[in-house]
Amino acid sequence: MPRLTSFTQQKLAGAGLLRAVEVLRNNDFSQGTDYWYPNTTGLTAFEVSNGSLVTGDAVNNFRSIQNSFQTVPGKEYTLDVTLSNIAGTGTLFTIRDSTRTSGNILLDENIIANGTYSTTFTALSTLSEVIIQFQDDNATLNIDSISIKGPRP
């Protein structure tokens, strides 16, 4: 009788038997702002309130926060995020390969409305970053939920 251990990971994935796992650390903000950090100084708000990450920038535009996560090069990942209390002309939502080389932007979206967004991207290296950047003064944003799922690194 064949044993389950004789299947390869590729066959299991092709059969849909392997689940995608959460790769973003502290994606539910249960650890406060741990693993989320300002990429620049000057944010007027950077805290967890009622389960959401609350951010704001009244000082200068192009302030940002980010979180790094491990990935498997060439594999596809899914981002799901729910945003609320957006104020300002927009928020640039970026996922990039952490090597910061030419062509390392995997996703670059200007979000101007509250809502839930979902997209997929393919990792280029073993480390990627999600970056949320404010596009103007007096911008605010709540991240109510965020998830990046894919193969276990």
Short mmCIF file of N, CA and C in Angstrom, two decimals:
data_model
loop_
_atom_site.label_atom_id
_atom_site.label_comp_id
_atom_site.label_asym_id
_atom_site.label_seq_id
_atom_site.Cartn_x
_atom_site.Cartn_y
_atom_site.Cartn_z
N MET A 1 0.85 -1.17 0.00
CA MET A 1 0.00 0.00 0.00
C MET A 1 0.90 1.24 0.00
N PRO A 2 0.68 2.20 -0.94
CA PRO A 2 1.50 3.41 -0.98
C PRO A 2 1.29 4.24 0.27
N ARG A 3 2.36 4.90 0.65
CA ARG A 3 2.29 5.75 1.83
C ARG A 3 2.27 7.21 1.41
N LEU A 4 1.62 8.03 2.20
CA LEU A 4 1.51 9.45 1.91
C LEU A 4 2.87 10.11 1.83
N THR A 5 3.84 9.64 2.58
CA THR A 5 5.16 10.24 2.57
C THR A 5 5.88 10.07 1.24
N SER A 6 5.36 9.24 0.36
CA SER A 6 6.01 9.06 -0.93
C SER A 6 5.66 10.18 -1.92
N PHE A 7 4.66 10.98 -1.60
CA PHE A 7 4.32 12.10 -2.47
C PHE A 7 5.39 13.18 -2.37
N THR A 8 5.65 13.84 -3.47
CA THR A 8 6.57 14.98 -3.41
C THR A 8 5.79 16.23 -3.05
N GLN A 9 6.50 17.24 -2.58
CA GLN A 9 5.86 18.51 -2.23
C GLN A 9 5.19 19.12 -3.47
N GLN A 10 5.84 18.99 -4.62
CA GLN A 10 5.28 19.55 -5.84
C GLN A 10 3.94 18.88 -6.18
N LYS A 11 3.86 17.58 -6.04
CA LYS A 11 2.61 16.88 -6.32
C LYS A 11 1.53 17.29 -5.34
N LEU A 12 1.89 17.45 -4.09
CA LEU A 12 0.92 17.88 -3.10
C LEU A 12 0.42 19.28 -3.41
N ALA A 13 1.33 20.17 -3.77
CA ALA A 13 0.94 21.54 -4.09
C ALA A 13 0.04 21.55 -5.32
N GLY A 14 0.39 20.75 -6.32
CA GLY A 14 -0.41 20.68 -7.53
C GLY A 14 -1.80 20.14 -7.26
N ALA A 15 -1.92 19.28 -6.28
CA ALA A 15 -3.22 18.72 -5.93
C ALA A 15 -4.00 19.63 -4.98
N GLY A 16 -3.38 20.74 -4.59
CA GLY A 16 -4.05 21.68 -3.70
C GLY A 16 -4.06 21.23 -2.25
N LEU A 17 -3.18 20.29 -1.89
CA LEU A 17 -3.16 19.78 -0.53
C LEU A 17 -2.27 20.58 0.40
N LEU A 18 -1.39 21.41 -0.15
CA LEU A 18 -0.55 22.26 0.69
C LEU A 18 -1.20 23.62 0.81
N ARG A 19 -1.33 24.12 2.03
CA ARG A 19 -1.93 25.44 2.25
C ARG A 19 -0.86 26.51 2.23
N ALA A 20 -1.27 27.68 1.81
CA ALA A 20 -0.40 28.84 1.93
C ALA A 20 -0.34 29.21 3.41
N VAL A 21 0.80 29.71 3.85
CA VAL A 21 0.97 30.11 5.25
C VAL A 21 1.17 31.62 5.32
N GLU A 22 0.86 32.18 6.48
CA GLU A 22 1.08 33.60 6.72
C GLU A 22 2.59 33.84 6.86
N VAL A 23 3.13 34.77 6.08
CA VAL A 23 4.57 35.05 6.14
C VAL A 23 4.87 36.42 6.77
N LEU A 24 3.86 37.24 6.97
CA LEU A 24 4.05 38.57 7.53
C LEU A 24 3.97 38.49 9.05
N ARG A 25 5.06 38.90 9.71
CA ARG A 25 5.10 38.86 11.18
C ARG A 25 4.21 39.97 11.76
N ASN A 26 3.51 39.65 12.81
CA ASN A 26 2.61 40.56 13.51
C ASN A 26 1.60 41.20 12.57
N ASN A 27 1.04 40.39 11.70
CA ASN A 27 0.06 40.90 10.73
C ASN A 27 -1.27 41.25 11.39
N ASP A 28 -1.50 40.76 12.60
CA ASP A 28 -2.76 41.07 13.30
C ASP A 28 -2.56 42.14 14.37
N PHE A 29 -1.36 42.66 14.50
CA PHE A 29 -1.00 43.73 15.45
C PHE A 29 -1.20 43.31 16.90
N SER A 30 -1.25 42.01 17.16
CA SER A 30 -1.40 41.51 18.53
C SER A 30 -0.17 41.82 19.37
N GLN A 31 0.96 42.11 18.72
CA GLN A 31 2.19 42.46 19.43
C GLN A 31 2.47 43.96 19.30
N GLY A 32 1.40 44.75 19.22
CA GLY A 32 1.56 46.19 19.08
C GLY A 32 2.19 46.54 17.74
N THR A 33 3.20 47.37 17.77
CA THR A 33 3.87 47.79 16.53
C THR A 33 5.12 46.96 16.24
N ASP A 34 5.36 45.90 17.01
CA ASP A 34 6.53 45.05 16.76
C ASP A 34 6.56 44.60 15.30
N TYR A 35 7.74 44.60 14.71
CA TYR A 35 8.02 44.23 13.32
C TYR A 35 7.56 45.28 12.30
N TRP A 36 6.80 46.27 12.74
CA TRP A 36 6.43 47.40 11.90
C TRP A 36 7.29 48.56 12.35
N TYR A 37 7.93 49.23 11.42
CA TYR A 37 8.78 50.33 11.86
C TYR A 37 8.74 51.46 10.84
N PRO A 38 8.89 52.69 11.36
CA PRO A 38 8.93 53.84 10.46
C PRO A 38 10.20 53.78 9.60
N ASN A 39 10.04 54.02 8.32
CA ASN A 39 11.16 54.07 7.41
C ASN A 39 11.79 55.46 7.41
N THR A 40 11.04 56.43 7.91
CA THR A 40 11.50 57.81 8.04
C THR A 40 10.97 58.36 9.35
N THR A 41 11.56 59.43 9.84
CA THR A 41 11.07 60.03 11.08
C THR A 41 9.98 61.04 10.77
N GLY A 42 9.21 61.39 11.78
CA GLY A 42 8.22 62.44 11.62
C GLY A 42 6.78 61.99 11.59
N LEU A 43 6.52 60.70 11.77
CA LEU A 43 5.12 60.27 11.82
C LEU A 43 4.47 60.83 13.08
N THR A 44 3.26 61.35 12.95
CA THR A 44 2.56 61.90 14.10
C THR A 44 1.75 60.84 14.82
N ALA A 45 1.45 59.73 14.15
CA ALA A 45 0.73 58.62 14.78
C ALA A 45 1.35 57.32 14.29
N PHE A 46 1.59 56.42 15.23
CA PHE A 46 2.12 55.11 14.91
C PHE A 46 1.83 54.22 16.12
N GLU A 47 0.60 53.69 16.16
CA GLU A 47 0.17 52.92 17.32
C GLU A 47 -0.91 51.94 16.92
N VAL A 48 -1.17 50.99 17.80
CA VAL A 48 -2.26 50.05 17.59
C VAL A 48 -3.41 50.48 18.48
N SER A 49 -4.58 50.62 17.88
CA SER A 49 -5.78 51.02 18.60
C SER A 49 -6.96 50.19 18.08
N ASN A 50 -7.66 49.53 18.99
CA ASN A 50 -8.81 48.70 18.63
C ASN A 50 -8.48 47.67 17.54
N GLY A 51 -7.28 47.11 17.59
CA GLY A 51 -6.88 46.06 16.66
C GLY A 51 -6.38 46.54 15.31
N SER A 52 -6.31 47.87 15.10
CA SER A 52 -5.83 48.42 13.83
C SER A 52 -4.52 49.18 14.06
N LEU A 53 -3.66 49.17 13.06
CA LEU A 53 -2.46 49.98 13.10
C LEU A 53 -2.84 51.37 12.60
N VAL A 54 -2.71 52.36 13.46
CA VAL A 54 -3.10 53.73 13.15
C VAL A 54 -1.84 54.53 12.85
N THR A 55 -1.81 55.15 11.67
CA THR A 55 -0.64 55.93 11.28
C THR A 55 -1.08 57.30 10.78
N GLY A 56 -0.18 58.25 10.88
CA GLY A 56 -0.49 59.58 10.39
C GLY A 56 0.77 60.39 10.18
N ASP A 57 0.68 61.36 9.29
CA ASP A 57 1.83 62.20 8.95
C ASP A 57 1.35 63.63 8.69
N ALA A 58 1.56 64.50 9.66
CA ALA A 58 1.17 65.90 9.49
C ALA A 58 2.39 66.77 9.25
N VAL A 59 3.56 66.17 9.24
CA VAL A 59 4.80 66.95 9.17
C VAL A 59 5.26 67.16 7.73
N ASN A 60 5.36 66.11 6.97
CA ASN A 60 5.91 66.18 5.63
C ASN A 60 5.47 64.94 4.87
N ASN A 61 5.32 65.06 3.57
CA ASN A 61 4.92 63.88 2.82
C ASN A 61 6.06 62.90 2.64
N PHE A 62 5.71 61.74 2.14
CA PHE A 62 6.63 60.63 1.88
C PHE A 62 7.21 60.00 3.14
N ARG A 63 6.49 60.09 4.24
CA ARG A 63 6.83 59.29 5.42
C ARG A 63 6.29 57.89 5.17
N SER A 64 6.91 56.88 5.79
CA SER A 64 6.43 55.53 5.52
C SER A 64 6.67 54.60 6.70
N ILE A 65 5.95 53.48 6.69
CA ILE A 65 6.17 52.39 7.62
C ILE A 65 6.40 51.14 6.79
N GLN A 66 7.07 50.15 7.38
CA GLN A 66 7.30 48.92 6.63
C GLN A 66 7.46 47.72 7.54
N ASN A 67 7.38 46.56 6.92
CA ASN A 67 7.54 45.28 7.59
C ASN A 67 8.23 44.34 6.59
N SER A 68 9.28 43.68 7.01
CA SER A 68 10.00 42.75 6.14
C SER A 68 9.53 41.33 6.40
N PHE A 69 9.58 40.49 5.36
CA PHE A 69 9.14 39.11 5.51
C PHE A 69 9.92 38.21 4.57
N GLN A 70 10.07 36.94 4.98
CA GLN A 70 10.82 35.96 4.19
C GLN A 70 9.95 35.40 3.07
N THR A 71 10.58 35.17 1.92
CA THR A 71 9.89 34.63 0.76
C THR A 71 10.76 33.58 0.08
N VAL A 72 10.14 32.85 -0.84
CA VAL A 72 10.84 31.87 -1.66
C VAL A 72 10.91 32.45 -3.08
N PRO A 73 12.11 32.68 -3.61
CA PRO A 73 12.23 33.26 -4.96
C PRO A 73 11.45 32.46 -6.00
N GLY A 74 10.72 33.19 -6.85
CA GLY A 74 9.96 32.57 -7.93
C GLY A 74 8.59 32.08 -7.53
N LYS A 75 8.25 32.14 -6.24
CA LYS A 75 6.95 31.66 -5.77
C LYS A 75 5.97 32.83 -5.66
N GLU A 76 4.69 32.50 -5.81
CA GLU A 76 3.62 33.51 -5.78
C GLU A 76 3.06 33.68 -4.37
N TYR A 77 2.81 34.93 -4.01
CA TYR A 77 2.24 35.29 -2.71
C TYR A 77 1.00 36.14 -2.93
N THR A 78 0.10 36.11 -1.96
CA THR A 78 -1.14 36.89 -2.03
C THR A 78 -1.19 37.88 -0.88
N LEU A 79 -1.44 39.13 -1.23
CA LEU A 79 -1.61 40.20 -0.25
C LEU A 79 -3.09 40.52 -0.14
N ASP A 80 -3.61 40.55 1.07
CA ASP A 80 -4.96 41.01 1.36
C ASP A 80 -4.84 42.07 2.44
N VAL A 81 -5.42 43.24 2.21
CA VAL A 81 -5.34 44.33 3.18
C VAL A 81 -6.65 45.10 3.21
N THR A 82 -7.07 45.48 4.42
CA THR A 82 -8.25 46.33 4.59
C THR A 82 -7.79 47.63 5.23
N LEU A 83 -8.11 48.74 4.57
CA LEU A 83 -7.69 50.07 5.00
C LEU A 83 -8.90 50.93 5.30
N SER A 84 -8.77 51.81 6.30
CA SER A 84 -9.86 52.73 6.63
C SER A 84 -9.27 54.06 7.09
N ASN A 85 -10.14 55.02 7.25
CA ASN A 85 -9.76 56.37 7.71
C ASN A 85 -8.65 56.98 6.88
N ILE A 86 -8.69 56.73 5.58
CA ILE A 86 -7.68 57.33 4.69
C ILE A 86 -8.01 58.82 4.52
N ALA A 87 -7.04 59.64 4.80
CA ALA A 87 -7.18 61.08 4.59
C ALA A 87 -5.94 61.55 3.84
N GLY A 88 -6.13 62.45 2.90
CA GLY A 88 -5.03 62.91 2.05
C GLY A 88 -5.27 62.45 0.63
N THR A 89 -4.35 62.76 -0.25
CA THR A 89 -4.55 62.46 -1.66
C THR A 89 -4.20 61.04 -2.05
N GLY A 90 -3.68 60.29 -1.12
CA GLY A 90 -3.39 58.90 -1.46
C GLY A 90 -2.28 58.31 -0.62
N THR A 91 -2.25 57.03 -0.65
CA THR A 91 -1.25 56.26 0.07
C THR A 91 -0.62 55.30 -0.93
N LEU A 92 0.69 55.33 -1.03
CA LEU A 92 1.40 54.43 -1.93
C LEU A 92 1.69 53.15 -1.17
N PHE A 93 1.19 52.05 -1.70
CA PHE A 93 1.33 50.75 -1.09
C PHE A 93 2.30 49.96 -1.96
N THR A 94 3.47 49.62 -1.42
CA THR A 94 4.53 49.00 -2.22
C THR A 94 4.98 47.70 -1.59
N ILE A 95 5.21 46.70 -2.43
CA ILE A 95 5.94 45.51 -2.00
C ILE A 95 7.17 45.43 -2.89
N ARG A 96 8.32 45.28 -2.27
CA ARG A 96 9.55 45.22 -3.05
C ARG A 96 10.48 44.14 -2.52
N ASP A 97 11.34 43.71 -3.40
CA ASP A 97 12.40 42.80 -3.06
C ASP A 97 13.41 43.59 -2.23
N SER A 98 13.89 43.04 -1.15
CA SER A 98 14.74 43.79 -0.23
C SER A 98 16.14 44.08 -0.77
N THR A 99 16.50 43.52 -1.94
CA THR A 99 17.83 43.81 -2.48
C THR A 99 17.94 45.24 -2.97
N ARG A 100 16.79 45.90 -3.19
CA ARG A 100 16.73 47.29 -3.63
C ARG A 100 17.51 47.53 -4.93
N THR A 101 17.49 46.54 -5.78
CA THR A 101 18.14 46.68 -7.07
C THR A 101 17.11 47.11 -8.11
N SER A 102 17.57 47.44 -9.28
CA SER A 102 16.66 47.84 -10.35
C SER A 102 15.67 46.72 -10.62
N GLY A 103 14.40 47.09 -10.75
CA GLY A 103 13.37 46.10 -11.03
C GLY A 103 12.87 45.37 -9.81
N ASN A 104 13.18 45.89 -8.62
CA ASN A 104 12.80 45.17 -7.40
C ASN A 104 11.39 45.49 -6.92
N ILE A 105 10.65 46.38 -7.56
CA ILE A 105 9.29 46.70 -7.16
C ILE A 105 8.36 45.60 -7.67
N LEU A 106 7.70 44.91 -6.76
CA LEU A 106 6.80 43.82 -7.11
C LEU A 106 5.36 44.28 -7.20
N LEU A 107 5.02 45.34 -6.46
CA LEU A 107 3.68 45.90 -6.43
C LEU A 107 3.81 47.36 -6.06
N ASP A 108 3.10 48.22 -6.75
CA ASP A 108 3.16 49.66 -6.47
C ASP A 108 1.79 50.24 -6.78
N GLU A 109 0.97 50.45 -5.77
CA GLU A 109 -0.40 50.90 -5.95
C GLU A 109 -0.66 52.17 -5.15
N ASN A 110 -1.31 53.15 -5.76
CA ASN A 110 -1.75 54.35 -5.06
C ASN A 110 -3.20 54.13 -4.64
N ILE A 111 -3.43 54.06 -3.34
CA ILE A 111 -4.76 53.77 -2.81
C ILE A 111 -5.34 55.06 -2.25
N ILE A 112 -6.51 55.43 -2.73
CA ILE A 112 -7.12 56.68 -2.27
C ILE A 112 -8.47 56.48 -1.59
N ALA A 113 -8.94 55.26 -1.48
CA ALA A 113 -10.25 55.03 -0.89
C ALA A 113 -10.19 53.90 0.14
N ASN A 114 -11.00 54.02 1.17
CA ASN A 114 -11.14 52.95 2.14
C ASN A 114 -11.61 51.68 1.43
N GLY A 115 -11.20 50.54 1.95
CA GLY A 115 -11.68 49.30 1.36
C GLY A 115 -10.73 48.15 1.57
N THR A 116 -11.10 47.02 0.98
CA THR A 116 -10.29 45.82 1.04
C THR A 116 -9.67 45.59 -0.34
N TYR A 117 -8.38 45.33 -0.34
CA TYR A 117 -7.63 45.15 -1.57
C TYR A 117 -6.91 43.81 -1.54
N SER A 118 -6.81 43.18 -2.70
CA SER A 118 -6.15 41.88 -2.80
C SER A 118 -5.38 41.83 -4.11
N THR A 119 -4.19 41.27 -4.06
CA THR A 119 -3.39 41.12 -5.27
C THR A 119 -2.36 40.02 -5.04
N THR A 120 -1.73 39.57 -6.11
CA THR A 120 -0.67 38.57 -6.00
C THR A 120 0.62 39.15 -6.56
N PHE A 121 1.73 38.60 -6.12
CA PHE A 121 3.04 39.00 -6.63
C PHE A 121 3.96 37.79 -6.54
N THR A 122 5.04 37.83 -7.31
CA THR A 122 6.03 36.76 -7.32
C THR A 122 7.31 37.26 -6.67
N ALA A 123 7.80 36.54 -5.69
CA ALA A 123 9.00 36.93 -4.95
C ALA A 123 10.24 36.82 -5.84
N LEU A 124 11.18 37.75 -5.65
CA LEU A 124 12.44 37.73 -6.40
C LEU A 124 13.61 37.19 -5.58
N SER A 125 13.50 37.30 -4.25
CA SER A 125 14.61 36.84 -3.40
C SER A 125 14.04 36.25 -2.12
N THR A 126 14.89 36.01 -1.14
CA THR A 126 14.45 35.39 0.10
C THR A 126 13.90 36.38 1.12
N LEU A 127 13.97 37.68 0.81
CA LEU A 127 13.45 38.69 1.72
C LEU A 127 12.74 39.78 0.94
N SER A 128 11.51 40.11 1.35
CA SER A 128 10.73 41.16 0.71
C SER A 128 10.23 42.12 1.78
N GLU A 129 9.70 43.26 1.36
CA GLU A 129 9.21 44.28 2.29
C GLU A 129 7.87 44.80 1.81
N VAL A 130 6.95 45.05 2.75
CA VAL A 130 5.73 45.78 2.44
C VAL A 130 5.93 47.19 3.01
N ILE A 131 5.66 48.19 2.19
CA ILE A 131 5.89 49.59 2.57
C ILE A 131 4.61 50.38 2.33
N ILE A 132 4.19 51.14 3.33
CA ILE A 132 3.04 52.03 3.19
C ILE A 132 3.57 53.45 3.32
N GLN A 133 3.41 54.22 2.25
CA GLN A 133 4.01 55.55 2.21
C GLN A 133 2.93 56.61 1.97
N PHE A 134 2.95 57.66 2.80
CA PHE A 134 2.00 58.75 2.65
C PHE A 134 2.44 59.67 1.52
N GLN A 135 1.47 60.14 0.72
CA GLN A 135 1.77 60.95 -0.45
C GLN A 135 1.63 62.45 -0.23
N ASP A 136 1.11 62.86 0.92
CA ASP A 136 1.01 64.30 1.15
C ASP A 136 0.95 64.61 2.64
N ASP A 137 1.06 65.89 2.98
CA ASP A 137 0.96 66.32 4.37
C ASP A 137 -0.43 66.01 4.91
N ASN A 138 -0.52 65.84 6.21
CA ASN A 138 -1.78 65.60 6.92
C ASN A 138 -2.48 64.32 6.48
N ALA A 139 -1.75 63.35 6.01
CA ALA A 139 -2.33 62.07 5.60
C ALA A 139 -2.47 61.17 6.82
N THR A 140 -3.51 60.36 6.82
CA THR A 140 -3.72 59.36 7.87
C THR A 140 -4.20 58.07 7.24
N LEU A 141 -4.06 56.99 7.97
CA LEU A 141 -4.44 55.68 7.46
C LEU A 141 -4.51 54.70 8.61
N ASN A 142 -5.55 53.87 8.61
CA ASN A 142 -5.64 52.73 9.53
C ASN A 142 -5.51 51.46 8.71
N ILE A 143 -4.65 50.55 9.16
CA ILE A 143 -4.58 49.22 8.57
C ILE A 143 -5.39 48.32 9.49
N ASP A 144 -6.59 47.96 9.05
CA ASP A 144 -7.48 47.15 9.88
C ASP A 144 -7.10 45.68 9.84
N SER A 145 -6.62 45.22 8.71
CA SER A 145 -6.11 43.85 8.60
C SER A 145 -5.16 43.80 7.42
N ILE A 146 -4.16 42.93 7.55
CA ILE A 146 -3.21 42.73 6.45
C ILE A 146 -2.69 41.30 6.54
N SER A 147 -2.56 40.67 5.39
CA SER A 147 -2.09 39.30 5.33
C SER A 147 -1.29 39.10 4.05
N ILE A 148 -0.17 38.42 4.18
CA ILE A 148 0.59 37.99 3.00
C ILE A 148 0.82 36.49 3.16
N LYS A 149 0.23 35.73 2.25
CA LYS A 149 0.31 34.28 2.34
C LYS A 149 0.98 33.69 1.11
N GLY A 150 1.70 32.62 1.35
CA GLY A 150 2.39 31.91 0.27
C GLY A 150 3.08 30.70 0.84
N PRO A 151 3.99 30.12 0.05
CA PRO A 151 4.72 28.94 0.54
C PRO A 151 5.61 29.28 1.71
N ARG A 152 5.77 28.34 2.61
CA ARG A 152 6.64 28.53 3.77
C ARG A 152 8.08 28.74 3.30
N PRO A 153 8.72 29.83 3.77
CA PRO A 153 10.13 30.08 3.40
C PRO A 153 11.06 29.05 4.00
#
